[in-house]
Tab-separated table of C-alpha atoms in Angstrom:
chain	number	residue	atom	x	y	z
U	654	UNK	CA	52.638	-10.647	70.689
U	655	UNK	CA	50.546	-7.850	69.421
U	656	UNK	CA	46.995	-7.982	68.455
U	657	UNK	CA	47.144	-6.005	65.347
U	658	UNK	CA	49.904	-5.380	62.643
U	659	UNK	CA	52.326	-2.600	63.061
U	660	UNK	CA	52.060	0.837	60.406
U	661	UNK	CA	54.975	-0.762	58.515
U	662	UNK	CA	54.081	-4.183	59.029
U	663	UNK	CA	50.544	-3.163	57.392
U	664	UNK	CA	52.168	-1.053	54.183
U	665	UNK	CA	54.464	-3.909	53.706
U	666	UNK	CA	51.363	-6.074	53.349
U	667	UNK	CA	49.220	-4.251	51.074
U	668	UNK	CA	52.575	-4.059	49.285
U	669	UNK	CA	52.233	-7.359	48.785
U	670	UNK	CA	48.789	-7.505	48.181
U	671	UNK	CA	49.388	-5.300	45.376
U	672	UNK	CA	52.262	-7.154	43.753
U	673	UNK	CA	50.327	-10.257	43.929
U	674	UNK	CA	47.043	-8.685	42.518
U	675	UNK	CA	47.202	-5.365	40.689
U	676	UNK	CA	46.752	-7.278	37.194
U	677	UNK	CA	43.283	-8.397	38.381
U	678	UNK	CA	42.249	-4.987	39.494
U	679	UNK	CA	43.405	-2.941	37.224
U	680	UNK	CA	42.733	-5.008	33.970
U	681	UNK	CA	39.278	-5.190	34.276
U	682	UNK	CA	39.153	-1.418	34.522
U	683	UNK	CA	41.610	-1.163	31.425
U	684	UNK	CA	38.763	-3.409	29.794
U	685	UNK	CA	35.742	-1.303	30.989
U	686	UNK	CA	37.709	2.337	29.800
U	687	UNK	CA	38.676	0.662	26.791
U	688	UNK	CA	35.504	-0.376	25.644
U	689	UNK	CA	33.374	2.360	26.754
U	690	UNK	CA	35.717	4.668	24.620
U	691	UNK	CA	35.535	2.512	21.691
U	692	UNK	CA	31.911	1.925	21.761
U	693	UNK	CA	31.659	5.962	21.814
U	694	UNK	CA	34.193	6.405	19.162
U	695	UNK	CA	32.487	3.547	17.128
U	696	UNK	CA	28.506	5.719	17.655
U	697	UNK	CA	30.706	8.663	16.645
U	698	UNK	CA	31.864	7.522	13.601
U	699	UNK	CA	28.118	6.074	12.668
U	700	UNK	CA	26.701	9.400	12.933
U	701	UNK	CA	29.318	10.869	10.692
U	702	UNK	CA	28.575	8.537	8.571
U	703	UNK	CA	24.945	9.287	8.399
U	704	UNK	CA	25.130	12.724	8.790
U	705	UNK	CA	27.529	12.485	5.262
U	706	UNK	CA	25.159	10.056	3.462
U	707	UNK	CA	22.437	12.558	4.276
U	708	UNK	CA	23.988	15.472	3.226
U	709	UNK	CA	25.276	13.873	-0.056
U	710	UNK	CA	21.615	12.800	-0.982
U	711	UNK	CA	20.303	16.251	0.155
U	712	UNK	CA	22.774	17.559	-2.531
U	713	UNK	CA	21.694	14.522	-5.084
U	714	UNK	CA	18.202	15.482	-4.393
U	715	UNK	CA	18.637	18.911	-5.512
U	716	UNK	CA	20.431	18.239	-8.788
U	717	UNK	CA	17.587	15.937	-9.721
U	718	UNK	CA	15.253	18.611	-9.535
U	719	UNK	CA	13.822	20.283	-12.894
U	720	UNK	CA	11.170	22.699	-13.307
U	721	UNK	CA	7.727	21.315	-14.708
U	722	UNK	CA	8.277	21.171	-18.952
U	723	UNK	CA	11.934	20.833	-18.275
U	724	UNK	CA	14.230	17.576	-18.629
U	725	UNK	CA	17.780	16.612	-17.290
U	726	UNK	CA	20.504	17.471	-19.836
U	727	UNK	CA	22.820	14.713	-20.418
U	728	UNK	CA	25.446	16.660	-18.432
U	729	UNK	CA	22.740	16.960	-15.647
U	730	UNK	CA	21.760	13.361	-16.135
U	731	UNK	CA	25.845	11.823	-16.028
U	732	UNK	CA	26.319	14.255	-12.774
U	733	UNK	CA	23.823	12.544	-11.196
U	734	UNK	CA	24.965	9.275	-12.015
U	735	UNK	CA	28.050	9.995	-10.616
U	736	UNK	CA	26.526	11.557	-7.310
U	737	UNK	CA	24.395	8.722	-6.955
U	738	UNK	CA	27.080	5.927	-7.593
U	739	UNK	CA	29.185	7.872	-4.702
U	740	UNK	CA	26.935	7.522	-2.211
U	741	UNK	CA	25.687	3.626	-3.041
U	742	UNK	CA	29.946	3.022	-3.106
U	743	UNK	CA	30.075	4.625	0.056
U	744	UNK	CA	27.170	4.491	2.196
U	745	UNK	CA	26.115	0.471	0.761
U	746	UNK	CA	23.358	-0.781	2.981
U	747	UNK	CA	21.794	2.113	4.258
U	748	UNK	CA	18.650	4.129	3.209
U	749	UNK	CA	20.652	6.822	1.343
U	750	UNK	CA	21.927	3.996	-0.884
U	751	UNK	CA	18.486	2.664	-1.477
U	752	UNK	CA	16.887	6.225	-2.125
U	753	UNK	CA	19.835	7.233	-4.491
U	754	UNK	CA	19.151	3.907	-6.796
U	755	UNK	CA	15.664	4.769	-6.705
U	756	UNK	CA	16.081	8.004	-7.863
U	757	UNK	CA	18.710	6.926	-10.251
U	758	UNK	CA	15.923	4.394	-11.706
U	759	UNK	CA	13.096	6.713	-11.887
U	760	UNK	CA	15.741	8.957	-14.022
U	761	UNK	CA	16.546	6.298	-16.094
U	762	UNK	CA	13.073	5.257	-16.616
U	763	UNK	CA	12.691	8.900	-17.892
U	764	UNK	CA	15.279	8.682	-20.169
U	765	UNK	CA	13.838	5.030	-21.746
U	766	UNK	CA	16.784	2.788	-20.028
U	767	UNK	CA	14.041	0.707	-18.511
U	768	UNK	CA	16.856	-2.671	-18.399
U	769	UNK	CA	19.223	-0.057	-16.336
U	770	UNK	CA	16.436	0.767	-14.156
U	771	UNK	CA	15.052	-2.085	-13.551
U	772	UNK	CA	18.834	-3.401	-12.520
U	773	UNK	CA	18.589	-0.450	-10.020
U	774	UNK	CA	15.325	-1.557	-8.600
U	775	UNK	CA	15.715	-4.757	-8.052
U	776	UNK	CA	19.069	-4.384	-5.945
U	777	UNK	CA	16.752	-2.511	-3.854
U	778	UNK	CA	14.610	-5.006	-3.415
U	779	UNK	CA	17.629	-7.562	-2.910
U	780	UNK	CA	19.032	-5.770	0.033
U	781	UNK	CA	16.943	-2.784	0.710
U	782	UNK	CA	18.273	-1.106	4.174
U	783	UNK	CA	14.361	-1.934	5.429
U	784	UNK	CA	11.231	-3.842	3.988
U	785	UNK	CA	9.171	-0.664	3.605
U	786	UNK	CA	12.224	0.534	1.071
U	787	UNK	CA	11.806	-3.031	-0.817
U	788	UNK	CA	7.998	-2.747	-1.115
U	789	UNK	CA	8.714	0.754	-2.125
U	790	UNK	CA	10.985	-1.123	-5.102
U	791	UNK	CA	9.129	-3.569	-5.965
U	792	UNK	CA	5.937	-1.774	-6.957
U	793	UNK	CA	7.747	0.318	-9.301
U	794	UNK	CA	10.033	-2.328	-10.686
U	795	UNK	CA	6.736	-3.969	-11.473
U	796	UNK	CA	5.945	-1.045	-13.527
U	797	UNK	CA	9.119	-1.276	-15.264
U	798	UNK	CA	8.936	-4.949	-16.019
U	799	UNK	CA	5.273	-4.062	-17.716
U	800	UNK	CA	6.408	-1.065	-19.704
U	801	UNK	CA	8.793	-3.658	-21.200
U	802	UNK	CA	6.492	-5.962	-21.918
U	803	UNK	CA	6.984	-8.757	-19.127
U	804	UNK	CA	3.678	-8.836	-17.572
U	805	UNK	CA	3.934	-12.149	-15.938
U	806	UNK	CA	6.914	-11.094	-14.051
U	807	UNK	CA	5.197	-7.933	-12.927
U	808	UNK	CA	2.409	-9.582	-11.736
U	809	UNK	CA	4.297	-11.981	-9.631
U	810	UNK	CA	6.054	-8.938	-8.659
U	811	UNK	CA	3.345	-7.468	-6.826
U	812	UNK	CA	1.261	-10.333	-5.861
U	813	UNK	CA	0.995	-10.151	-2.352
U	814	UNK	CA	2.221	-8.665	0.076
U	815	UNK	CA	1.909	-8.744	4.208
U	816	UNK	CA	1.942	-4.680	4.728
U	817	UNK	CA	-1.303	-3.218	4.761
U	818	UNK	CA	0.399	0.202	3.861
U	819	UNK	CA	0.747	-1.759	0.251
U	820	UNK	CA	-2.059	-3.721	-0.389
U	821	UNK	CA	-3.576	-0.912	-2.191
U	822	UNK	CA	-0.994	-0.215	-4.308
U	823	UNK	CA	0.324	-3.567	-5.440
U	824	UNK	CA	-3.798	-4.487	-5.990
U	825	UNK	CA	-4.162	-1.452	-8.669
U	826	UNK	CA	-0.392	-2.056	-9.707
U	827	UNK	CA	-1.865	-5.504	-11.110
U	828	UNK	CA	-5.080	-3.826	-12.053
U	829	UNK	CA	-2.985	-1.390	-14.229
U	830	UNK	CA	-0.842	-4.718	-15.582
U	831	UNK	CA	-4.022	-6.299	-16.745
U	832	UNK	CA	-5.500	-3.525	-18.202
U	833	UNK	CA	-2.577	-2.873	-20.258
U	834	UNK	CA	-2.929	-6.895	-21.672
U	835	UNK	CA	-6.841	-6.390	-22.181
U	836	UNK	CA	-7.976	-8.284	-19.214
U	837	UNK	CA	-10.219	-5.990	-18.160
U	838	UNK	CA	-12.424	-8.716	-15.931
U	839	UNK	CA	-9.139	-9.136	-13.714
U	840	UNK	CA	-8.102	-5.502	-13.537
U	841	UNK	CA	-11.927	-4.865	-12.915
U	842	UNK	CA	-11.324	-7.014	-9.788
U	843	UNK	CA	-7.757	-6.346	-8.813
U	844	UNK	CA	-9.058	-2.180	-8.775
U	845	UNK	CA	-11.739	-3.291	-6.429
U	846	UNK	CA	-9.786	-4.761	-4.649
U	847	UNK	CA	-7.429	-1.468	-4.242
U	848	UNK	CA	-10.651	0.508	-3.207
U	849	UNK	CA	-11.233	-1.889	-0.590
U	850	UNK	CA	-7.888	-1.774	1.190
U	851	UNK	CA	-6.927	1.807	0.933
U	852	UNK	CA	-5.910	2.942	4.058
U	853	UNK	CA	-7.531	6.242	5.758
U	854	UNK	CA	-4.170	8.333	4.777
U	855	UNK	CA	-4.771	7.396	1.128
U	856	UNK	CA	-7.864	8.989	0.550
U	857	UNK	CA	-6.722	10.969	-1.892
U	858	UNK	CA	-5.652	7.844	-4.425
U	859	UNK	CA	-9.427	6.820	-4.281
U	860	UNK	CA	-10.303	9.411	-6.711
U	861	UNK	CA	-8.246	8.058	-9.467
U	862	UNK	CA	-8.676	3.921	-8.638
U	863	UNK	CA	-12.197	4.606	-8.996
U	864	UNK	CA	-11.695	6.357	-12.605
U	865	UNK	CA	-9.830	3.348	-13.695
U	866	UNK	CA	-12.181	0.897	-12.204
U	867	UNK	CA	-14.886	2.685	-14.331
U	868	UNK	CA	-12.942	2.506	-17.580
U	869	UNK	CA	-12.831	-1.497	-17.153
U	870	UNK	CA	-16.062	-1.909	-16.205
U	871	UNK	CA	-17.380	-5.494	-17.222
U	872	UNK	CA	-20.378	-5.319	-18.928
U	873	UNK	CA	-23.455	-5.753	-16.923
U	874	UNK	CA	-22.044	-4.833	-13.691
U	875	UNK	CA	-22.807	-1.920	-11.783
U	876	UNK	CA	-19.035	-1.630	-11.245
U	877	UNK	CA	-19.188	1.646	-13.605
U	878	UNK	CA	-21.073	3.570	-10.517
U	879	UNK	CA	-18.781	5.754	-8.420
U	880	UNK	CA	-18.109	4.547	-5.250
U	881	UNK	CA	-19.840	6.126	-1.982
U	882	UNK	CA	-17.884	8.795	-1.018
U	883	UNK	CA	-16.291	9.245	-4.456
U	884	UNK	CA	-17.650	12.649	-5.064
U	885	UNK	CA	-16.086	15.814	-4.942
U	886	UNK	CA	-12.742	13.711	-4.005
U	887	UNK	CA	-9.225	15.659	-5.097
């Protein structure tokens, strides 16, 4: 007997072999192909998608746009709507979506439709694409709900918050709330409080806290005093 397999003896059992096992082999290298080129096609469609969400805003942006003095005419204004509403139907989720309803509010705002804004806003802040975007909301749907009157639901708006790039701004946000009710004790304090948690990059807000903080100065305080560092600010 021989010690090893003939040629056609040896074919005839990877012949076998093959017949018996090809579906293992090969499947798993169907599987692999498969979903490497779906996984590409899938990244490839994504950036589409962004790249069209961008450009549509790009294009929003740029409609919104009036020279200083000059308003949106109500052709201008019901363009933009419909730009906007394209890209929030289309692109739902994302940042685009979240910077076309705040530009659609801040329009609307402009135009007195502070309910229709404020409906924009806080969709934002419902399901903003990030938090920064909802903090971003928030503080100006705060503003909103005090231009109409709804203080209590402005202050809750922006009562706390665990960013330090907003503690600044929701502190003077309630600052500004309570000075437009009177309260000029808590807007005294909530404007400190701004001053004291500005971050390095807003330097250039502390110019204007500081002016409000002096215009609700409590008597007897020596809260009236600029701040160190105050002077000669932009």
């Amino acid at each position: 007997m021989a010690d090893h397999l003939s040629e056609e003896e040896q074919v005839e059992a990877i012949k076998r072999w093959w017949n018996e096992n090809w579906v293992s082999v090969v499947l798993p290298i169907i599987l692999a192909l498969g979903g490497y080129l779906g996984w590409n096609s899938w990244q490839d469609h994504k950036q589409g998608k962004a790249e069209q969400a961008s450009d549509l805003y790009q294009q929003l942006a740029m409609a919104a746009e009036v020279a200083p003095g000059e308003t949106l005419s109500e052709e201008q204004r019901a363009a933009i709507d419909e730009s906007a509403n394209v890209i929030i139907d289309a692109h739902g989720g994302t940042l685009y979506a979240d910077m076309a309803n705040l530009l659609l509010a801040k329009i609307q705002v402009e135009g007195g439709q502070l309910d229709a804004a404020a409906a924009r806003l806080q969709a934002v802040v419902d399901n903003g694409a990030d938090e920064a975007i909802q903090q971003v909301a928030k503080a100006r749907l705060a503003r909103v709900m005090s231009a109409k009157g709804d203080h209590s639901a402005a202050l809750s708006m922006v009562a706390q918050t665990d960013s330090q790039s907003f503690k600044a701004l929701f502190a003077e946000i309630r600052g500004d709330v309570y000075s437009a009710q009177g309260k000029l004790a808590e807007a005294n304090t909530e404007y400190q409080a701004a001053l004291d948690t500005l971050l390095p990059s807003e330097f250039n807000r502390r110019s204007l806290i500081q002016l409000k903080l002096d215009a609700v100065a409590v008597p007897g305080t020596s809260d009236s005093m600029p701040a160190a560092g105050v002077e000669g600010d932009a």
